[in-house]
XYZ file of C-alpha atoms in Angstrom:
435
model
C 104.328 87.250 72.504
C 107.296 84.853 72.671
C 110.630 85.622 71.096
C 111.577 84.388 67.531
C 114.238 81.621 67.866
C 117.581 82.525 67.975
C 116.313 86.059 67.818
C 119.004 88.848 69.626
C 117.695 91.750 71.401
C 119.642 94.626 70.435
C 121.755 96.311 73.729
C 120.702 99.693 74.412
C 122.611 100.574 77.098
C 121.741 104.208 77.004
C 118.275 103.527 78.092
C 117.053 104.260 82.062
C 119.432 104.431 85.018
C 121.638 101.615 83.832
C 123.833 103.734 81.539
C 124.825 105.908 85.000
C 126.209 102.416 86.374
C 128.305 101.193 83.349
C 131.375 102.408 85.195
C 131.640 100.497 87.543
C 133.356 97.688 86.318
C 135.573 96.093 88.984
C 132.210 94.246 90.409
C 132.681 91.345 88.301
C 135.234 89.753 89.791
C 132.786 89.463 93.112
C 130.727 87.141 91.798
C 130.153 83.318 92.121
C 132.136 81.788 89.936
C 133.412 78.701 90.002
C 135.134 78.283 86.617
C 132.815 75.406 86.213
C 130.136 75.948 82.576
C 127.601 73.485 84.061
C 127.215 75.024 87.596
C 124.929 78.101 87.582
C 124.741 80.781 89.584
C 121.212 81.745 90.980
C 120.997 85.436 92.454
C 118.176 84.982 95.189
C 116.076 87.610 96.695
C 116.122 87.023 100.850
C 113.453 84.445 102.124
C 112.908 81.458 104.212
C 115.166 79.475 102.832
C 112.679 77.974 99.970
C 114.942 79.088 96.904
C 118.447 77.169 98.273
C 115.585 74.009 98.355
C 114.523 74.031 95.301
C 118.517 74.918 93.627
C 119.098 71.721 95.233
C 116.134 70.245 93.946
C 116.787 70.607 90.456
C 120.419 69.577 90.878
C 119.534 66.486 91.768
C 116.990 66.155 89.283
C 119.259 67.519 86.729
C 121.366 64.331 87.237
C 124.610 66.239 86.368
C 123.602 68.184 83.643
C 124.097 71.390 85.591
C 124.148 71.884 89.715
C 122.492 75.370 90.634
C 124.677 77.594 93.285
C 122.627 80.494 95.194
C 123.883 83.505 95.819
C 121.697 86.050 98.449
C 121.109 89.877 97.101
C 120.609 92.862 99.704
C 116.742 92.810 101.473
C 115.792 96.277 99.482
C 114.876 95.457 96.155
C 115.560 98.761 94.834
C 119.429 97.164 96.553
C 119.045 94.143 94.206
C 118.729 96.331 91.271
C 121.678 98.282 91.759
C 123.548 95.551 92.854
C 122.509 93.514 89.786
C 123.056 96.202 87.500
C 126.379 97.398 88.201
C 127.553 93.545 87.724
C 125.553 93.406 84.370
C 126.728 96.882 83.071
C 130.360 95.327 83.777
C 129.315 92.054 81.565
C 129.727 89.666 84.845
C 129.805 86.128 83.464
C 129.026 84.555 86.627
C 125.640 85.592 86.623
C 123.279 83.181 85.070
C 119.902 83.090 86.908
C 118.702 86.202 88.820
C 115.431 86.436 90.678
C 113.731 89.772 89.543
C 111.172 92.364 91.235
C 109.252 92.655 87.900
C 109.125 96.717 88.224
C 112.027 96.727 86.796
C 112.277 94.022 84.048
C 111.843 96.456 81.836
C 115.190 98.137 82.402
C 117.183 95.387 82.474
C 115.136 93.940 79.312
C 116.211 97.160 77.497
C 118.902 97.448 78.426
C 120.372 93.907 76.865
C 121.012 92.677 79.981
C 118.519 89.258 80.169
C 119.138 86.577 77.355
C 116.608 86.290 75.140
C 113.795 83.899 76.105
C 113.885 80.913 73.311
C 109.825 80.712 71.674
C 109.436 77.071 72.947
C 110.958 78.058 76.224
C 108.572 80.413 76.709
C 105.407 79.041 75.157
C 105.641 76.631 77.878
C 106.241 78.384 80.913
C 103.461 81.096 80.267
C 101.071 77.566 79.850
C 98.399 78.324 82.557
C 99.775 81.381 83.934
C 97.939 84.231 85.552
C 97.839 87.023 83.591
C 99.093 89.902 85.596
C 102.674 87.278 85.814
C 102.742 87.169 82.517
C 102.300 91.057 82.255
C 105.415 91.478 84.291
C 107.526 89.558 82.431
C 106.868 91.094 79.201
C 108.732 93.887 77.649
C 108.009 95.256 74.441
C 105.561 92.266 73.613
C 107.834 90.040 74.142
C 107.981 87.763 76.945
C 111.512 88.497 78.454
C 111.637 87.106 81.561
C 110.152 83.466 83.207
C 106.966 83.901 85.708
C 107.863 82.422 89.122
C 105.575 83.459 91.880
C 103.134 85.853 92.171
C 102.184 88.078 94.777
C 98.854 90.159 95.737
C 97.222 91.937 98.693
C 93.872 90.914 100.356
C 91.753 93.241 102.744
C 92.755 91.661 106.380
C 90.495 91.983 108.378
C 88.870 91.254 112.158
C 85.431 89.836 111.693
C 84.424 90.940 115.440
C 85.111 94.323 114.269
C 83.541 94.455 110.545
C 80.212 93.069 112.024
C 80.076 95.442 115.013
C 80.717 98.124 112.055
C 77.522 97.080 109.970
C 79.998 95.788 107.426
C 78.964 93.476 105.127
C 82.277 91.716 103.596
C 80.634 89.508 101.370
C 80.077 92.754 99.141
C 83.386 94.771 97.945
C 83.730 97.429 100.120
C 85.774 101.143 99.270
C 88.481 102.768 101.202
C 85.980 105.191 102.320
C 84.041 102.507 104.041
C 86.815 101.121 105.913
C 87.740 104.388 107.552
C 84.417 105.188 108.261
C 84.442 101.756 110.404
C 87.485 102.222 111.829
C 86.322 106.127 113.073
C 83.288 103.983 114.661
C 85.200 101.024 116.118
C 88.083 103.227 117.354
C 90.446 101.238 115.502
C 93.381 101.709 112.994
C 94.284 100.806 109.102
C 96.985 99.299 108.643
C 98.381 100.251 104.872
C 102.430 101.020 103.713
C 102.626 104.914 104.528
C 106.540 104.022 104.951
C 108.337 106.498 102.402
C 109.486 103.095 100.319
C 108.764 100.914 97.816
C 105.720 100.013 99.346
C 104.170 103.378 98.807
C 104.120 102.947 95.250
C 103.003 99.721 95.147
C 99.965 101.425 97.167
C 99.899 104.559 95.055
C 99.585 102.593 91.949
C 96.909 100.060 93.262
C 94.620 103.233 94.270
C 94.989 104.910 90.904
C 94.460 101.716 89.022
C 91.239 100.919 91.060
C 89.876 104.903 90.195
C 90.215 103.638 86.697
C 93.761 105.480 85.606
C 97.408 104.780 85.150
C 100.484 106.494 86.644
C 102.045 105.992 83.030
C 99.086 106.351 80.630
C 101.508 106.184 77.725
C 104.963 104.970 78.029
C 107.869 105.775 75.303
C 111.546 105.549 75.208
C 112.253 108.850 74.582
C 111.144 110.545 78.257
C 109.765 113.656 76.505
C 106.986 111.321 74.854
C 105.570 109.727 78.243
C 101.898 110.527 78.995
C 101.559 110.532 82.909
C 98.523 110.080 84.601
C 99.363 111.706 87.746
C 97.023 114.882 87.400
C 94.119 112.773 86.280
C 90.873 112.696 87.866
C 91.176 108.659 88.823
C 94.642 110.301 90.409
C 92.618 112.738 92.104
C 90.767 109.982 93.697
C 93.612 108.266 95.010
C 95.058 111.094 96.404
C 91.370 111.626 98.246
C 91.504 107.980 99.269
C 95.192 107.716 101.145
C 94.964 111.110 102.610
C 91.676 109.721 104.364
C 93.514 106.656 105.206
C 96.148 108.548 106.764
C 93.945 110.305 109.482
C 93.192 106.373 110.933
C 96.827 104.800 110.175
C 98.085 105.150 113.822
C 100.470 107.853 115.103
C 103.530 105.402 113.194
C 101.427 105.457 109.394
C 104.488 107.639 107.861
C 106.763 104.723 108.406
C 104.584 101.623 108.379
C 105.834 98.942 106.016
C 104.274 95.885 105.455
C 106.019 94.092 108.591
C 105.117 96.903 111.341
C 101.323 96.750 109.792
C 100.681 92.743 110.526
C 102.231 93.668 114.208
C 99.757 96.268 114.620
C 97.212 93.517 112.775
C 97.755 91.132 115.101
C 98.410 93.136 118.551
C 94.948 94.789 117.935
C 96.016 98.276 116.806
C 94.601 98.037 113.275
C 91.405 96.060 112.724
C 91.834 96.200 108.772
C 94.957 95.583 106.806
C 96.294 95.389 103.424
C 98.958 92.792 103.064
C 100.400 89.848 101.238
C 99.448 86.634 102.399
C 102.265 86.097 104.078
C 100.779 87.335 107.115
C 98.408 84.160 107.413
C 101.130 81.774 107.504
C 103.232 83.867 110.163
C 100.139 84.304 112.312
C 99.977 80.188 112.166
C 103.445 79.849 112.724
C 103.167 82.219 115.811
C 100.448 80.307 117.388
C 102.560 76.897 116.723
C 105.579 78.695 118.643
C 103.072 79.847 121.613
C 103.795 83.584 120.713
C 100.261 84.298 119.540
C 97.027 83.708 121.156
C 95.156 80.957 118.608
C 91.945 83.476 119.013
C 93.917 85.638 116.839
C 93.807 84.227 114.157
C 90.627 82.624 114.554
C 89.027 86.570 114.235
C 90.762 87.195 110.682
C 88.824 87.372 107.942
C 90.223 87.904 104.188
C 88.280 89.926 101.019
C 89.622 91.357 97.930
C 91.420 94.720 98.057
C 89.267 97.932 98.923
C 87.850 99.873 95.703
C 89.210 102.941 95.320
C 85.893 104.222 94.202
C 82.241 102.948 94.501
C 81.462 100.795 91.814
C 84.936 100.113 89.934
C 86.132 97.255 90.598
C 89.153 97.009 92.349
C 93.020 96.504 91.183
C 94.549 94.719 93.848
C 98.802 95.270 93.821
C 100.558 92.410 92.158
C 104.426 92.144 93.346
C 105.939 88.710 93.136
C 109.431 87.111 91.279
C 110.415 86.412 87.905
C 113.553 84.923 86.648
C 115.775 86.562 84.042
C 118.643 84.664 82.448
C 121.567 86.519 82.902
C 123.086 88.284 79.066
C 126.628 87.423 79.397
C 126.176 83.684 80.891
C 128.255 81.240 79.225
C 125.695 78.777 79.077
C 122.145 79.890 78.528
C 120.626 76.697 77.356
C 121.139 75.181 80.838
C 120.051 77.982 82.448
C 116.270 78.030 80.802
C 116.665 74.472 81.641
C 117.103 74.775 85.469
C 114.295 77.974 84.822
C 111.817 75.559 83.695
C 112.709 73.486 86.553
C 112.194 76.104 89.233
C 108.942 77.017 88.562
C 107.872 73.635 87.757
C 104.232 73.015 89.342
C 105.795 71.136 91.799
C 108.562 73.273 93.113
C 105.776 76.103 93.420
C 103.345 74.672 95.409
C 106.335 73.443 97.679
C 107.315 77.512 97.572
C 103.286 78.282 98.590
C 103.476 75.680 101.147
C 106.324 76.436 102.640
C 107.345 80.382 102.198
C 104.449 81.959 102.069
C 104.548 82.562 98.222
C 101.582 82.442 96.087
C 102.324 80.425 92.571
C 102.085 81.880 89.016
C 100.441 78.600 88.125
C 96.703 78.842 88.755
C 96.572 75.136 88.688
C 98.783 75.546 92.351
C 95.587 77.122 93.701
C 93.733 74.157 93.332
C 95.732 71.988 94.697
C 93.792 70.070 97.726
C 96.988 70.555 100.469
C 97.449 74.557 99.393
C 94.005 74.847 99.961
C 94.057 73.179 103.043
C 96.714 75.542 104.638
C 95.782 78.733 102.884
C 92.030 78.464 102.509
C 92.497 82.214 101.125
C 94.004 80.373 98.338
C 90.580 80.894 95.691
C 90.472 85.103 96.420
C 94.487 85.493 96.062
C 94.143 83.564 93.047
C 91.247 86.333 91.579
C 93.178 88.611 93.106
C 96.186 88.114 90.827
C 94.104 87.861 88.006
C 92.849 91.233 88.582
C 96.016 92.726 89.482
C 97.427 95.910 87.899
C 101.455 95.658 87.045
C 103.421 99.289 88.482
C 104.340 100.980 85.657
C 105.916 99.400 82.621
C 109.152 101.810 81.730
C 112.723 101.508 81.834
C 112.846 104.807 83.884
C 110.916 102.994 86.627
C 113.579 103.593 89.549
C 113.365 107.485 88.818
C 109.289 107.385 88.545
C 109.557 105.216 91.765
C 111.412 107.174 93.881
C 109.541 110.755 92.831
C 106.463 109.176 93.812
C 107.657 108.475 97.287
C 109.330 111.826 97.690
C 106.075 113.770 96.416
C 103.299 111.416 98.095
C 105.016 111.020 101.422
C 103.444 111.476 104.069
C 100.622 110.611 102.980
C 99.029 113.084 105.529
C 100.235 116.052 103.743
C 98.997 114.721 100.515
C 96.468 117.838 99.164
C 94.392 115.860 95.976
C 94.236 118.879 94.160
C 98.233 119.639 93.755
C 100.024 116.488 94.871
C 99.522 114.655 91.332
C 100.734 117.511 89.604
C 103.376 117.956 91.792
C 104.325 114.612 91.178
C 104.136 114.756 87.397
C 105.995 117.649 87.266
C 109.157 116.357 89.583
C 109.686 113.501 87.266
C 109.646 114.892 84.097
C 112.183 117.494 85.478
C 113.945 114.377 86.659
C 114.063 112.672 83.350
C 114.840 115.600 81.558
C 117.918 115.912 84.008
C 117.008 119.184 85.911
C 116.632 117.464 89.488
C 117.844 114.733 91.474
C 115.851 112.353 93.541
């Protein structure tokens, strides 16, 4: 649901880790200002280069209404947010556009720190959306943020392999398949075991595919959040990564996404789940003579793995949003250059060029995207089926418990680990522990 016009959010600083960081003030001054109202400041997330293209794109189409500045946050997004926050919590001017992991949109939403999204403003960049971008920029049931690109994982896979398995991949297949094959085939999966980010994203895709929720029930007050954690559909996933672990490769406690398309592609791991960024790198390889073209020519693609036989699967969604910075002095321009960004244009050139899936599902259909990403179609029902981490301004703090509790995933015992889990982060929100 859109914002009323004109309509304030109320600051409540108080809320999730934000009110820790207010102190640190003296950040402001580090920003990029340039003392000029009609050049905006756009904090970037790391990649390829594709977000500097498009600022520059939209300054020239802007004809002088506004020219867009980038400015590059730390790699880590859990970095960004700190980064980001401590600027905010010190009401830094000189931020006006900020590229967001949507995990935590809620925090800064709460916290007053994104400008209110103006009802026509966003009427018209949810237009044609997929739904699980929409889902992460809402907060409250309002929509607090602008969808840029979307993310998901596919099932990688080698087709060689899957057929000498007795696979069929035209059928969804479970987790429990997939190491079964790989015990056969004497291969590997490759999945984020890496005590990071990643993990959750995992953790949360298994438990949403068994049919649960790591938040059932979110609140503001911490005492009223219903966790899911010691449910049976978290019993599941806890069955389903500890089985994983016993075929992820002697490295599987500190596998991230980029050491699992190595082991992909150098024929360690036979199945992988990724984000389709690993299709244009193994292109862009073969271009650059670093990877055999029969490579590539062996993967095949399929939605993720069910968690469970017959429930359908809840593939991760990850992706970027853009929030308007509170305390810029010019707002209006900002949504301006927003709606520019993630024009249909500018996000098929992202697609095309960096590897990022659109928000748009029009993008998907567009003849050249599905000429160089024939996965195009699946990543598209993929983000339509995706499941959001959890909605909560204490996100960071349910995050990191989750990796400390779940990692490795070899040690993870289905009938305690969930509880164990549930019970570090209440103690955590009530203030007993520290992550």
């Amino acid at each position: 649901m859109p914002n009323a016009p004109g309509r304030k959010r109320q600051k409540k600083r108080a809320a999730g880790a934000a009110a820790s960081l207010v102190a640190v003030a003296a950040l402001s001054a580090c920003g990029g200002d340039s003392g000029d109202d009609s050049t905006l400041t756009w904090y970037t997330n790391p990649d390829a280069g594709g977000q500097a293209e498009i600022a520059s794109r939209c300054t020239e189409e802007a004809d002088g209404a506004y020219r867009i500045e980038t400015a590059q946050l730390p790699r880590e997004s859990s970095q960004q947010r700190e980064q980001l926050i401590r600027r905010l919590a010190a009401e830094d001017d000189s931020i006006d556009l900020i590229s967001l992991d949507p995990p935590y949109i809620p925090e800064f939403a709460e916290a007053g720190f994104l400008a209110p999204v103006p009802e026509d403003v966003a009427e018209r960049v949810t237009e044609g959306v997929v739904q699980s971008a929409i889902d992460g920029s809402t907060w409250d049931g309002e929509i607090v943020a602008v969808p840029f690109w979307a993310n998901t994982q596919l099932l990688w896979y080698k087709e060689s392999v899957a057929e000498a398995a007795g696979l069929d991949m035209d059928e969804p297949v479970t987790w429990q398949q997939l190491v079964e094959a790989a015990e056969a085939q004497d291969t590997q999966i490759a999945a984020q075991g890496i005590r990071a980010e990643a993990l959750t994203v995992w953790i949360n895709a298994l438990i949403e595919g068994a049919g649960g929720s790591i938040i059932e029930e979110t609140a503001e007050d911490p005492e009223d959040i219903v966790l899911g954690l010691e449910s049976e559909a978290a019993v599941e996933a806890a069955e389903a990564m500890r089985s994983v672990a016993t075929v992820g490769g002697p490295a599987f406690s500190t596998a991230g996404e980029d050491a699992n398309v190595v082991d992909f592609e150098e024929g360690d791991a036979a199945f992988m789940v990724n984000w389709p960024f690993v299709w244009g790198r193994a292109l862009d390889a073969v271009e650059a003579g670093t990877l055999d073209a029969s490579v590539p020519e062996d993967y095949g693609w399929a939605r993720y793995p069910r968690t469970v036989e017959g429930e359908e699967s809840r593939p991760p969604y990850g992706g970027i949003n853009l929030g308007v910075g509170a305390f810029s002095r010019n707002t209006d321009l900002a949504y301006e250059a927003a709606e520019c960004i993630v024009s249909q244009e500018n996000q098929t050139y992202y697609f095309l060029t960096n590897g990022n899936p659109a928000s748009l599902a029009s993008v998907f259909d567009d003849p050249e995207v599905l000429e160089v990403f024939p996965q195009a179609p699946l990543i598209r029902e993929s983000l339509e089926a995706a499941a959001p981490r959890p909605q909560t301004v204490y996100y960071s703090e349910v995050s990191g418990a989750l990796q400390r509790v779940y990692h490795p995933a070899s040690s993870v015992d289905p009938g305690t680990t969930g509880e164990e889990a549930a019970e570090l982060i209440r103690a955590v929100l009530r203030g007993e522990e520290l992550l």
